[in-house]
Short mmCIF file of C-alpha atoms in Angstrom, two decimals:
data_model
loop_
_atom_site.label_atom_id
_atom_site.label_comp_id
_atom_site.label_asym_id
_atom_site.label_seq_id
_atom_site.Cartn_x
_atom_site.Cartn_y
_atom_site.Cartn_z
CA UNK A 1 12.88 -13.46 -2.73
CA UNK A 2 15.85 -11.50 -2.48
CA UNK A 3 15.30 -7.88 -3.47
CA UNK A 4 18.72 -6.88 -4.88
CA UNK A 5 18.89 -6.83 -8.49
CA UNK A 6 14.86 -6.90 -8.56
CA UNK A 7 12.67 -4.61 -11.05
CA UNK A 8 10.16 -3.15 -8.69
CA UNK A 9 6.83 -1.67 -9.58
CA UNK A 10 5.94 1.35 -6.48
CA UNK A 11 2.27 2.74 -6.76
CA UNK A 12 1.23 5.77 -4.94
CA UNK A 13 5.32 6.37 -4.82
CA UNK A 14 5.18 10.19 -4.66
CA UNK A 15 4.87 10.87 -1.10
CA UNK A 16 4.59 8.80 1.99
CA UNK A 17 5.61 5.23 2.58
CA UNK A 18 5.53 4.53 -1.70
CA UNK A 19 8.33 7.16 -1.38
CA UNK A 20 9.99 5.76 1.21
CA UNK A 21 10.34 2.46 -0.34
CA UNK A 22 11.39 3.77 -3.18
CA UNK A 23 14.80 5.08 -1.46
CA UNK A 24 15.12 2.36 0.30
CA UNK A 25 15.14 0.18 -2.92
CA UNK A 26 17.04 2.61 -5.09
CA UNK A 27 20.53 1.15 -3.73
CA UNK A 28 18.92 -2.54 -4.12
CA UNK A 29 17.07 -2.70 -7.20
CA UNK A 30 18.31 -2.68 -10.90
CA UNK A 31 15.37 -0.88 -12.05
CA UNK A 32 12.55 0.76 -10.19
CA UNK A 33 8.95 2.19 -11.89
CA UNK A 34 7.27 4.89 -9.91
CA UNK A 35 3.35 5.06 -10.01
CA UNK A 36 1.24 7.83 -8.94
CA UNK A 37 -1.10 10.78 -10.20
CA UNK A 38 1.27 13.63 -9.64
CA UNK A 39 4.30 13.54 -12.48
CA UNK A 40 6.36 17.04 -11.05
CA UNK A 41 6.87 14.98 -7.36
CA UNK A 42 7.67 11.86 -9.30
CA UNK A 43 10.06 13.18 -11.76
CA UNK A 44 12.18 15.15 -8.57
CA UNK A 45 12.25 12.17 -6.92
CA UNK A 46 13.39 10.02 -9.69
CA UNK A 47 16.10 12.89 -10.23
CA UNK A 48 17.30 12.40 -6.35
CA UNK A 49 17.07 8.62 -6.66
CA UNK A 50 19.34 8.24 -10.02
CA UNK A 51 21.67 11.23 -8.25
CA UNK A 52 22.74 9.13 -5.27
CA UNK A 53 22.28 5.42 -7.04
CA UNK A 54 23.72 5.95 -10.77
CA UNK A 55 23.02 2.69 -11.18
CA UNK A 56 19.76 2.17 -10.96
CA UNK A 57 17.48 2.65 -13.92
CA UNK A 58 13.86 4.62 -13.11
CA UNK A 59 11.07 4.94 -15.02
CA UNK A 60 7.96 7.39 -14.05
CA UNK A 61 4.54 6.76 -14.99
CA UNK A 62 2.18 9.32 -14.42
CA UNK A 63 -1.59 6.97 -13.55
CA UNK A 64 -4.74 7.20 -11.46
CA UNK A 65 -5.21 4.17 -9.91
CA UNK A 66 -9.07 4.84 -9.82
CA UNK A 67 -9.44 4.48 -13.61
CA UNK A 68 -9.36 1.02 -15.15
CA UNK A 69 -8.07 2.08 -18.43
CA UNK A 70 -4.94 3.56 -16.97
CA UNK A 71 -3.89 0.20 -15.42
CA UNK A 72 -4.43 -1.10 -18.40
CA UNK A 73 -2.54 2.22 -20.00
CA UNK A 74 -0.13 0.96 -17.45
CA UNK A 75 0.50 -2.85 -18.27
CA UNK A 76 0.68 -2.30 -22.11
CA UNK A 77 3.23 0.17 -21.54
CA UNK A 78 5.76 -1.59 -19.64
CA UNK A 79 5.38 -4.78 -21.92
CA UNK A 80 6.21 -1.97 -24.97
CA UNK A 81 9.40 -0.67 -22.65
CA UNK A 82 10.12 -4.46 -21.79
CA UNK A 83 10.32 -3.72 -18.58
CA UNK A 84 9.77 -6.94 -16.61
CA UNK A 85 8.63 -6.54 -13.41
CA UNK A 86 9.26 -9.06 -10.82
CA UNK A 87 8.57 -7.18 -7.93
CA UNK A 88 5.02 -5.16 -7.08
CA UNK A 89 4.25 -2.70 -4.39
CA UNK A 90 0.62 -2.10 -4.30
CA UNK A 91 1.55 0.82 -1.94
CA UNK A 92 -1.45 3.49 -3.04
CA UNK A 93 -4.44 4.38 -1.67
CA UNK A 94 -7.47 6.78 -0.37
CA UNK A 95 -9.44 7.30 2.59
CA UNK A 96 -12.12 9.19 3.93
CA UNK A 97 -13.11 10.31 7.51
CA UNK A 98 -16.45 11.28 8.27
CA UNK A 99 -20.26 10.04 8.35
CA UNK A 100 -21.41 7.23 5.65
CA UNK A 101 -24.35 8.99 5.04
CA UNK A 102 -22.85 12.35 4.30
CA UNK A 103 -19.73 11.11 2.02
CA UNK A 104 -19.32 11.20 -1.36
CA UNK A 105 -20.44 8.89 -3.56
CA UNK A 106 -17.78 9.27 -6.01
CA UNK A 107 -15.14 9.36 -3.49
CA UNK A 108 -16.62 5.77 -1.88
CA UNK A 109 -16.18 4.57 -5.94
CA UNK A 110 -12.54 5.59 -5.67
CA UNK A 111 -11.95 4.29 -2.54
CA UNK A 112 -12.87 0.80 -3.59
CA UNK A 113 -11.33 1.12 -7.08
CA UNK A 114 -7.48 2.60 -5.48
CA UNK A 115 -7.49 -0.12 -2.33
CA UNK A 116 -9.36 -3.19 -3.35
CA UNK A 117 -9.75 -3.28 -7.92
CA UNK A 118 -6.40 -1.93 -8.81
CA UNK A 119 -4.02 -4.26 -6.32
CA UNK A 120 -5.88 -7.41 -8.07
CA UNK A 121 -6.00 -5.98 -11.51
CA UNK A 122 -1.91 -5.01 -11.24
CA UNK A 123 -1.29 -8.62 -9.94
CA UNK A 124 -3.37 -10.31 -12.05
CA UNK A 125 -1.61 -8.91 -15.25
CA UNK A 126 2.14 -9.22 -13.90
CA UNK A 127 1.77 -12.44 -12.05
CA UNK A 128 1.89 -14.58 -14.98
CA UNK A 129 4.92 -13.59 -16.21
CA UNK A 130 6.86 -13.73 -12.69
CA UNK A 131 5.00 -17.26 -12.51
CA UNK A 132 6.88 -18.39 -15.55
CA UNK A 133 10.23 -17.34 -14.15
CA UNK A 134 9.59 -18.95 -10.95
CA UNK A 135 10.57 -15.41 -9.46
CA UNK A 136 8.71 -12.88 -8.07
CA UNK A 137 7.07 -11.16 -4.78
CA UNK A 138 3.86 -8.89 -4.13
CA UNK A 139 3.54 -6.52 -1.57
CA UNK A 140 0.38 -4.94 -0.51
CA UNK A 141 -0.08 -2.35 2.12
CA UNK A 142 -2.73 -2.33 3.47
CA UNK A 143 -3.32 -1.37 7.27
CA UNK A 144 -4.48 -2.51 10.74
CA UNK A 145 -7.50 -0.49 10.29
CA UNK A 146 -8.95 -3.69 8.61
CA UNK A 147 -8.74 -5.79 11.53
CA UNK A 148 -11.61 -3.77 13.26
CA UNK A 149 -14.57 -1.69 12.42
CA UNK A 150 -13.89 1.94 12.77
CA UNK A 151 -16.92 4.28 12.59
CA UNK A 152 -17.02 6.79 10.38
CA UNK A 153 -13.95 5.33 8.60
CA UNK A 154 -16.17 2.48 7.64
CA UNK A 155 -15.10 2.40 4.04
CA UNK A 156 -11.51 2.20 4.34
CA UNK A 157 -11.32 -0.25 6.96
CA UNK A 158 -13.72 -2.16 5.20
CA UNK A 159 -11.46 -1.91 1.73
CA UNK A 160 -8.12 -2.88 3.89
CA UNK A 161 -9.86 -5.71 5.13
CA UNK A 162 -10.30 -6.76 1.70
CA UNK A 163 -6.93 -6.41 0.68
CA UNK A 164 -5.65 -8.64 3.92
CA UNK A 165 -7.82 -11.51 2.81
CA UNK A 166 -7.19 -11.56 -0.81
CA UNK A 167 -3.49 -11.27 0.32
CA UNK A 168 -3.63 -14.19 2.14
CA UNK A 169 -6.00 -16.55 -0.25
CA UNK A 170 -3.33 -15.44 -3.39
CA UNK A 171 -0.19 -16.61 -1.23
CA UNK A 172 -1.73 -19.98 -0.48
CA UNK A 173 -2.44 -20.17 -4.37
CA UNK A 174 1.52 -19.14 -4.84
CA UNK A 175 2.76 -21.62 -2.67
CA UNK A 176 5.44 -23.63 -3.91
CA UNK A 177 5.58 -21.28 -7.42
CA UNK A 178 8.85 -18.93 -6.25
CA UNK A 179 6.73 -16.30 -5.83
CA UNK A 180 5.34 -14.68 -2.41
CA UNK A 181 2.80 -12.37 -1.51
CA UNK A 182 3.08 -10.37 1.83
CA UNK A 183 1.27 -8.16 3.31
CA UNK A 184 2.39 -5.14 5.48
CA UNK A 185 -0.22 -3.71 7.83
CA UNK A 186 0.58 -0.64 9.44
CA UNK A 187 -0.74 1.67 11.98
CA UNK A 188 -1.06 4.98 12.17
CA UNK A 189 2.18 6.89 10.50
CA UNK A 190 2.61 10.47 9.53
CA UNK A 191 2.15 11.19 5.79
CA UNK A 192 0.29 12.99 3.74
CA UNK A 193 -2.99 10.33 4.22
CA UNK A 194 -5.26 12.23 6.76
CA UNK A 195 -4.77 14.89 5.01
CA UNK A 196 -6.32 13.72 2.04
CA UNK A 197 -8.79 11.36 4.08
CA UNK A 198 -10.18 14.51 6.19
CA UNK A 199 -13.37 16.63 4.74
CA UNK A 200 -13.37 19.87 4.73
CA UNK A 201 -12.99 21.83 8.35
CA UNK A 202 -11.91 18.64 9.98
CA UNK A 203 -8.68 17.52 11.75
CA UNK A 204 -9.41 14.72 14.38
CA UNK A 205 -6.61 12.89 14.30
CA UNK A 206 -7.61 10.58 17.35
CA UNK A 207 -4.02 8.00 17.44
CA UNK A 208 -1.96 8.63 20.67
CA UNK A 209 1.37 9.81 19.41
CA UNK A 210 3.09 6.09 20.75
CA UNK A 211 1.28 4.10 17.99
CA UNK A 212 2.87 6.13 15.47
CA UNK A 213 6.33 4.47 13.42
CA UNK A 214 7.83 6.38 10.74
CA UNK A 215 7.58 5.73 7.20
CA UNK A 216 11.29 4.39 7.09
CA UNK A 217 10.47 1.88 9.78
CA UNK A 218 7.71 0.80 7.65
CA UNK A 219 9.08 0.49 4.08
CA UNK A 220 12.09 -1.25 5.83
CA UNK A 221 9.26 -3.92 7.59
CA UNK A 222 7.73 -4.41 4.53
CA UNK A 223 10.89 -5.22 2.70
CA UNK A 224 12.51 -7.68 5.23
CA UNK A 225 8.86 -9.36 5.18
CA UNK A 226 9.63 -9.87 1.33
CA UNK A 227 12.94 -10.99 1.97
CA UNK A 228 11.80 -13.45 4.80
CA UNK A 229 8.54 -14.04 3.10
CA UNK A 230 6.86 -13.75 5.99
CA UNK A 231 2.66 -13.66 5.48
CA UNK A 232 1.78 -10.34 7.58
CA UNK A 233 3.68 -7.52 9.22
CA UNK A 234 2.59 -4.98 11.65
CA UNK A 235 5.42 -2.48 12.22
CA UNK A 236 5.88 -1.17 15.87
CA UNK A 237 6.19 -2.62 18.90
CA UNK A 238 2.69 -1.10 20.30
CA UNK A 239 1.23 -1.38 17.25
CA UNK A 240 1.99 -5.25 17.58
CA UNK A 241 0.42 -5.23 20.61
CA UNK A 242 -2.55 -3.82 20.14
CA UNK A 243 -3.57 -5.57 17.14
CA UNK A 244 -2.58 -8.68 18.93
CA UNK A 245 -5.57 -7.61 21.75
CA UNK A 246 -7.46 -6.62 18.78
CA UNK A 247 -7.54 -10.04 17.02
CA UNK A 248 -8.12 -12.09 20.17
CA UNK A 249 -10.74 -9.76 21.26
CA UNK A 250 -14.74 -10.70 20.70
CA UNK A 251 -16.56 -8.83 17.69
CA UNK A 252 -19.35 -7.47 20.12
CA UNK A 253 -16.51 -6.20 22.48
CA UNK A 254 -15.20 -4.59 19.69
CA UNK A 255 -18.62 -3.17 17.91
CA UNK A 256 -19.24 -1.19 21.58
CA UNK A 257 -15.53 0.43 21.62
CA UNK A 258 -16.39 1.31 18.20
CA UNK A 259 -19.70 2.57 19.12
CA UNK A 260 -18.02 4.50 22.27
CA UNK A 261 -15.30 6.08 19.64
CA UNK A 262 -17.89 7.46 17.54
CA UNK A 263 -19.40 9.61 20.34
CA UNK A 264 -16.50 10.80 21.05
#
């Protein structure tokens, strides 16, 4: 799919990579909707985005992703707006670091809701309409940490792993159909995530500082993997790498360096 002149849906778009790809599209795209719980960063970054790129229309949507009726909230208003979107970023999404047995129930239920329900329940309402214009592209972020178990991150990784594989069954569905689904898998990068993911009176932020890519490098590999509608992209060189050892490696190799990590 070529991305200029595209209508592009961006959840969790005020902060991080969702930003990111926002500004990247804003000189691309004829229209762009921003998704995401907090309306003041949204609206200041719609401001900067229609300041440097006059012509590109943006919308803001204040949702939480967690809440069923607010997709829904979210569909039925962009088929009042006519806004057709042909172009969906399911960019948002929650963590949490710490011991199964000690998190929060309601926190798991978001979790699951944000990174597995709401990617499915966006492209299940939008796809048919891209379907009948024989036009259209999905990304999903979702992240390396769902090619391997991580301890005590057990519910994310578990939830990206999710994503990956639904991902991948929905493009083989798409083939042939003009649209794509991609799926962009990155590594560790600095936003606002472990903040969020950490309980309180933690910071263990483990990742050598190598691994990490910055969120430009990342919105721009997940574009030009929509563009070149490529199945999977890990951005980084290192990050390549070690996913590549990762994938190849045996599950009970893998279940003792998770096992090693934790007692750390």
């Amino acid at each position: 799919m070529k991305i200029e002149g595209c209508c592009a849906l961006i959840t969790g778009a005020s902060a991080g990579i969702g930003r990111e790809f926002a500004r990247q599209l804003a000189g691309r795209a004829r229209s762009i909707v921003l998704v995401a719980r907090r309306r003041e960063r949204l609206e200041e970054l719609r401001d900067e985005l229609t300041r440097c790129n006059p012509n590109v229309s943006v919308h803001v949507r204040v949702a939480d992703l967690a809440d069923k009726v607010q997709i829904n909230a979210l569909v039925e208003w962009l088929a009042r707006e006519k806004i057709e979107i042909d172009f969906l970023i399911n960019n948002a999404g929650l963590g949490d670091l710490g011991p199964f047995a000690a998190s929060d129930p309601e926190k798991i239920e978001q979790i699951i809701r944000v990174n597995m329900l709401a990617p499915a329940l966006l492209a299940r309402r939008l796809l048919p309409a891209m379907l009948a214009k024989n036009r259209g592209a999905i990304l999903n972020v979702s992240s390396s940490a769902g090619f391997l178990p991580i301890a005590e991150f057990s519910v994310y990784a578990a939830s990206k792993a999710c994503l990956t594989s639904f991902s991948e069954g929905l493009r083989t569905e798409l083939r042939g159909t003009g649209v794509t689904v991609s799926t962009l898998c990155p590594g560790p990068v600095h936003t606002e995530f472990n903040q969020v993911a950490e309980r309180p009176g933690q910071s263990r932020d483990r990742s050598a500082g190598f691994v990490y890519v910055s969120v430009e490098n990342v919105a721009r590999a997940g574009l030009a993997a929509v563009e070149q509608d490529r199945p999977l992209v890990i951005p980084g060189f290192v990050m390549k790498i070690v996913m590549f050892l990762v994938r190849i490696t045996p599950l009970a190799i893998l279940r003792f360096a998770s096992r090693f990590s934790a007692k750390r």
